mmCIF file of C-alpha atoms in Angstrom:
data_model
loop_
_atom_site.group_PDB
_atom_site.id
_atom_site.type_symbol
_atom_site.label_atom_id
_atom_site.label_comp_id
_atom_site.label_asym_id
_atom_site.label_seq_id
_atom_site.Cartn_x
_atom_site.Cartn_y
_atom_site.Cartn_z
ATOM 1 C CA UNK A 27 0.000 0.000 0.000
ATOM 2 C CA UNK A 28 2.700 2.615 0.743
ATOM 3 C CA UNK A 29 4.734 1.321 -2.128
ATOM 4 C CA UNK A 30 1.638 2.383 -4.109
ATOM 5 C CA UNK A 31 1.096 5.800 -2.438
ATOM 6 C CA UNK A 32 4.709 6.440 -2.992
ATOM 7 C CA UNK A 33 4.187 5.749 -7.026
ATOM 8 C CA UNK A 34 1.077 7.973 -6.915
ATOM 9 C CA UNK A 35 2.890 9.856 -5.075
ATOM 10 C CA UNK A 36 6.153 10.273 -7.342
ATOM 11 C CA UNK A 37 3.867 10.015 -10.557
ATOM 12 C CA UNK A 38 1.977 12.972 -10.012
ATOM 13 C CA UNK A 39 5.182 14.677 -9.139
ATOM 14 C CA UNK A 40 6.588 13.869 -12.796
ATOM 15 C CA UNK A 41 3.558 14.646 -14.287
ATOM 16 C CA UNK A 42 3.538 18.562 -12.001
ATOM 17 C CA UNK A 43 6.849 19.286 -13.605
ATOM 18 C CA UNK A 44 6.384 17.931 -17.365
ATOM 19 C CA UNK A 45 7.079 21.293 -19.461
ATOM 20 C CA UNK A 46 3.816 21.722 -22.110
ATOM 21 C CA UNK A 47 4.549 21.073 -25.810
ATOM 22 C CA UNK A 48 4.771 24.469 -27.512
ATOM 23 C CA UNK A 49 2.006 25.349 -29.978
ATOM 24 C CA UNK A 50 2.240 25.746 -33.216
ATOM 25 C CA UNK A 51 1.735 28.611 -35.293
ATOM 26 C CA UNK A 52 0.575 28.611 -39.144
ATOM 27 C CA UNK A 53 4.338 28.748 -40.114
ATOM 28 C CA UNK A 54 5.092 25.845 -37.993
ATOM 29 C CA UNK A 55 7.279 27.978 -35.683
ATOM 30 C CA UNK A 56 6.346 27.889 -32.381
ATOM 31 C CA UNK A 57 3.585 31.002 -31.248
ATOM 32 C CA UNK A 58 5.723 33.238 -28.761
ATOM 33 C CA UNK A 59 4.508 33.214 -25.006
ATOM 34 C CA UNK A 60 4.268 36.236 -23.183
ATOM 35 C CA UNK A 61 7.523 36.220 -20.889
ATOM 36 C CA UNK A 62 6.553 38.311 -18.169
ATOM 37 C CA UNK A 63 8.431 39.492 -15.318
ATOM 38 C CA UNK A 64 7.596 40.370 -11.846
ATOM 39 C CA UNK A 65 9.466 42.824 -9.615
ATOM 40 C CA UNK A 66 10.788 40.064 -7.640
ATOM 41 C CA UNK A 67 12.801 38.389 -10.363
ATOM 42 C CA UNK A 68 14.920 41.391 -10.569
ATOM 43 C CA UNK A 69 18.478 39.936 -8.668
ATOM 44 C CA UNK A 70 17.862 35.934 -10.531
ATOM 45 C CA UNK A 71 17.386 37.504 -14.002
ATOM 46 C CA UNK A 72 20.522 39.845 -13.181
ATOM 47 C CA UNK A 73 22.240 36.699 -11.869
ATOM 48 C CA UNK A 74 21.616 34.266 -14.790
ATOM 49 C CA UNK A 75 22.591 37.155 -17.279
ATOM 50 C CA UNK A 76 25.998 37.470 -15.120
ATOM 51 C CA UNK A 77 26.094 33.774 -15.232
ATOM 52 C CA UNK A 78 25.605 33.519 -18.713
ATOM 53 C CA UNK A 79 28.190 36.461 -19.633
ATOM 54 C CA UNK A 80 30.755 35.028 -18.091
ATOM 55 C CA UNK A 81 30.360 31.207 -18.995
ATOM 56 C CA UNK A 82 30.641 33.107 -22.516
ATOM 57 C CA UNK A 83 33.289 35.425 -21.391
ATOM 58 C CA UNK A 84 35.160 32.319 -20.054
ATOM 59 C CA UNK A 85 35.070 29.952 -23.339
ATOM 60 C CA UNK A 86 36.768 33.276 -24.801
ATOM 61 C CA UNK A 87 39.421 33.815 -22.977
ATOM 62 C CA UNK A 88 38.114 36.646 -21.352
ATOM 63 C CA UNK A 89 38.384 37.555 -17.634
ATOM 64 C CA UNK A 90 34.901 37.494 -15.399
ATOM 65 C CA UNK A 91 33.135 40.043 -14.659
ATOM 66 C CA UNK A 92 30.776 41.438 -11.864
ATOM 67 C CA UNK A 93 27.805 42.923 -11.400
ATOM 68 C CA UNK A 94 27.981 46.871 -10.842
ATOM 69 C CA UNK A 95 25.095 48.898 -8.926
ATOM 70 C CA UNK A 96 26.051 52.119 -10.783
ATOM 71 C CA UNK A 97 25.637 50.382 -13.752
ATOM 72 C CA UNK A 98 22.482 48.637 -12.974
ATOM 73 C CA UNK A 99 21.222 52.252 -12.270
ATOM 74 C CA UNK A 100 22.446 53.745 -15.739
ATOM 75 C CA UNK A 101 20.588 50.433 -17.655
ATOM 76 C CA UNK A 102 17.656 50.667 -15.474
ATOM 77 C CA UNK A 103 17.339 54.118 -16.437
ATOM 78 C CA UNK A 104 17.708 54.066 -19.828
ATOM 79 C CA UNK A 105 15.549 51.246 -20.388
ATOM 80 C CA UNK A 106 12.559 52.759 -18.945
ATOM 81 C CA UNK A 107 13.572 56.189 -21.480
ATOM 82 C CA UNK A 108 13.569 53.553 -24.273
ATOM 83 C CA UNK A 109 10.359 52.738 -23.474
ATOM 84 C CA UNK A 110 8.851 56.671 -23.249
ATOM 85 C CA UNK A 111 10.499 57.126 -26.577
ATOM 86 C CA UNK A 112 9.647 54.141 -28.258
ATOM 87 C CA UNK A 113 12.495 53.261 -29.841
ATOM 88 C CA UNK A 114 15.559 51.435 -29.241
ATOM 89 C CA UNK A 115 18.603 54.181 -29.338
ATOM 90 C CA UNK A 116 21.697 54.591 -27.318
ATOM 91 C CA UNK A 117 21.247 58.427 -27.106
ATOM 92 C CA UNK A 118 18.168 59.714 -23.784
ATOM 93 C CA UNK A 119 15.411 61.638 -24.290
ATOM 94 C CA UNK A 120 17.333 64.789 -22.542
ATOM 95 C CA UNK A 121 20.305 63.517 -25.004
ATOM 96 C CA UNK A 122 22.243 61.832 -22.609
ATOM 97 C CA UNK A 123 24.780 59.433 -24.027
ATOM 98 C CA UNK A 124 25.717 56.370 -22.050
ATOM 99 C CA UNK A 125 28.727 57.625 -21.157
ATOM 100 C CA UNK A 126 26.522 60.327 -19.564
ATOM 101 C CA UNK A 127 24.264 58.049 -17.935
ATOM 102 C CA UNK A 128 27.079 56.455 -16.055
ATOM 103 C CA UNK A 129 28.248 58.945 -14.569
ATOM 104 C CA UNK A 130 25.610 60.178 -13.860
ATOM 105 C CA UNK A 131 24.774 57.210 -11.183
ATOM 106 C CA UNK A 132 28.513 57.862 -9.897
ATOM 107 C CA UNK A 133 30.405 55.015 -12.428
ATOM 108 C CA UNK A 134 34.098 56.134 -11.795
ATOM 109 C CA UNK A 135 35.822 53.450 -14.029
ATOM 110 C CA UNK A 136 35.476 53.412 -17.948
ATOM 111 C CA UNK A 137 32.511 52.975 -19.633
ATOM 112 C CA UNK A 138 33.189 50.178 -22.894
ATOM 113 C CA UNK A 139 29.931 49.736 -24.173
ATOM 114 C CA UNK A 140 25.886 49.324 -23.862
ATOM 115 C CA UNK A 141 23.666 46.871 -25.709
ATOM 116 C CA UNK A 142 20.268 47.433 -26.068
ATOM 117 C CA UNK A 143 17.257 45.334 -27.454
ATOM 118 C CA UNK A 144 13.335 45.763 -27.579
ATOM 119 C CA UNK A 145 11.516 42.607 -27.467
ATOM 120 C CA UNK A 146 9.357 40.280 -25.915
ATOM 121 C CA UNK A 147 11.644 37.490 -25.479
ATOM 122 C CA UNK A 148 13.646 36.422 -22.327
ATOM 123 C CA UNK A 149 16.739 37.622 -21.014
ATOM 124 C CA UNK A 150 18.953 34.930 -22.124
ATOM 125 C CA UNK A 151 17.348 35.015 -25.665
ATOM 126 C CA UNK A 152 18.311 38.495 -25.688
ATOM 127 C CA UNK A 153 21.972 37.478 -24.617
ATOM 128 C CA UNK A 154 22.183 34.862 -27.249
ATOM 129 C CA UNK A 155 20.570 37.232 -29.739
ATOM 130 C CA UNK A 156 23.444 39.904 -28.713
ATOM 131 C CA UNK A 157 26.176 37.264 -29.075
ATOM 132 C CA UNK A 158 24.951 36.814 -32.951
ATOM 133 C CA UNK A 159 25.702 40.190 -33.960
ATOM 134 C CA UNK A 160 29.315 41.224 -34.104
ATOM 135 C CA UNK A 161 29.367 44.601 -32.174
ATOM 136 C CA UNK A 162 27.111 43.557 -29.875
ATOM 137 C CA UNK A 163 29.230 40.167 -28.937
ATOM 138 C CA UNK A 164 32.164 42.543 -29.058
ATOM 139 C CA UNK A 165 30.870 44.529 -26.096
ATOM 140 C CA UNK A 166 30.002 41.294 -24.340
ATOM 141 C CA UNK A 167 33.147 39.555 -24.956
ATOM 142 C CA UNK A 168 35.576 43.311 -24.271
ATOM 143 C CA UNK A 169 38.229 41.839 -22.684
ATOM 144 C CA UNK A 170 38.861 44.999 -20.750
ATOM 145 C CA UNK A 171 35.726 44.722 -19.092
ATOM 146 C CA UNK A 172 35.401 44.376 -15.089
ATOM 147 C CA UNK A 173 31.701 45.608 -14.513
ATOM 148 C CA UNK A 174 28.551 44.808 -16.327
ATOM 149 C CA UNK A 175 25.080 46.470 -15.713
ATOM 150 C CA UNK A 176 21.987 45.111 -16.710
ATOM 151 C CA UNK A 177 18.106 45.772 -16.466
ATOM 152 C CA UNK A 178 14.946 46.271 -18.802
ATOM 153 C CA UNK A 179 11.807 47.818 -18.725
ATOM 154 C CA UNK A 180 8.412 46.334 -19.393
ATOM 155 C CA UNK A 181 5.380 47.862 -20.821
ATOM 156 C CA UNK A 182 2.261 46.360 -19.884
ATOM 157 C CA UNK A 183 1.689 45.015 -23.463
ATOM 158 C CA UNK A 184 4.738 42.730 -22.552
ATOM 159 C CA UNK A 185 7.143 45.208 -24.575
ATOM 160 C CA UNK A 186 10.664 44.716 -22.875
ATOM 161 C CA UNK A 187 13.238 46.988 -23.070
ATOM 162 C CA UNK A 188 16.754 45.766 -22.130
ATOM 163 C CA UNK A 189 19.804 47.479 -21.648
ATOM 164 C CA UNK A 190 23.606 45.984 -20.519
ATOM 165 C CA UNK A 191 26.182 48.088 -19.750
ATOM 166 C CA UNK A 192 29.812 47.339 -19.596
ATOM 167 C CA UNK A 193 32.608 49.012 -18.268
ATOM 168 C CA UNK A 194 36.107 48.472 -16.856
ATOM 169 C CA UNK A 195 37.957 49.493 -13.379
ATOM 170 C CA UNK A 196 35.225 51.130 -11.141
ATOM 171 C CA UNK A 197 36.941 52.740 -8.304
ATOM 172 C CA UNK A 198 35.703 49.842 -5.715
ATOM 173 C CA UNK A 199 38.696 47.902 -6.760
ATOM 174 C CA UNK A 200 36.646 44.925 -5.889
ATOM 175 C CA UNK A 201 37.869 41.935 -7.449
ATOM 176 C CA UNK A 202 35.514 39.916 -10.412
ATOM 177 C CA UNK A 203 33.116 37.595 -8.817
#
């Protein structure tokens, strides 16, 4: 009887955590879900970006890098800007440059680069969508770089706007994590 319970038990488990077949559209491609993120997400998203960054940065050659408040700030800002002038540019609505923006939030090392993307796919499609283009990859991969920034807005239609933000030698001197 327990043996029994403990199948039920384990089968209903199996059958909890068995991911949905995608559905198809008319195309055959599989119809986009809504990726939506909650405020509470915020540090793992930031955290599986940094992990993924530097598994990349790794198989590169590059050195790790580490997650920079000041630079979180300057992305997080920019993103939401993105978003109030619906369109994906490097340059604010007040005409702030990134360079700008980092310093802005008190960034004392050297900005290298920002990526940016409007979408409505995940953070780590955005990464591997970055890593396909050449200058985008070549911010990603800088092997200067010492501090990343990362963060998105999203609309409520599900519109996200992300921004990363690289930059080398903040005055923290704290080493790579």
């Amino acid at each position: 009887m327990i043996r029994t319970l403990f199948a039920l038990t384990m089968a209903l488990f199996v059958a909890a955590c068995a991911t949905p077949a995608p559905q198809i559209g008319p195309d055959g491609k599989p119809i986009p879900q809504l990726y939506v993120i909650d405020e509470r997400d915020t540090a793992d998203i930031q955290f599986r970006v940094l992990d993924g960054v530097n598994a990349l940065r790794s198989a590169s050659g590059a050195g790790q890098v580490r997650l920079s408040s000041e630079l979180n700030a300057a992305a997080a800002t920019h993103s939401r800007d993105m978003s109030v002038q619906n369109r994906p540019w490097h340059f604010g609505s007040d005409g702030s440059s990134p360079l700008d923006r980092a310093a802005r939030v008190g960034f004392t090392g050297t900005l290298l680069g920002e990526n940016i993307s409007e979408s409505y796919e995940s953070e780590l499609e955005t990464l591997s969508a970055w890593m396909e283009q050449p200058d985008t990859r070549n911010v990603i991969l800088d092997p200067r770089a010492t501090d990343l920034g990362f963060a998105w807005f999203q609309e409520p239609n599900g519109k996200i706007w992300w921004t990363m933000v690289v930059g080398a030698g903040n005055a923290a001197g704290l080493p790579a994590t």
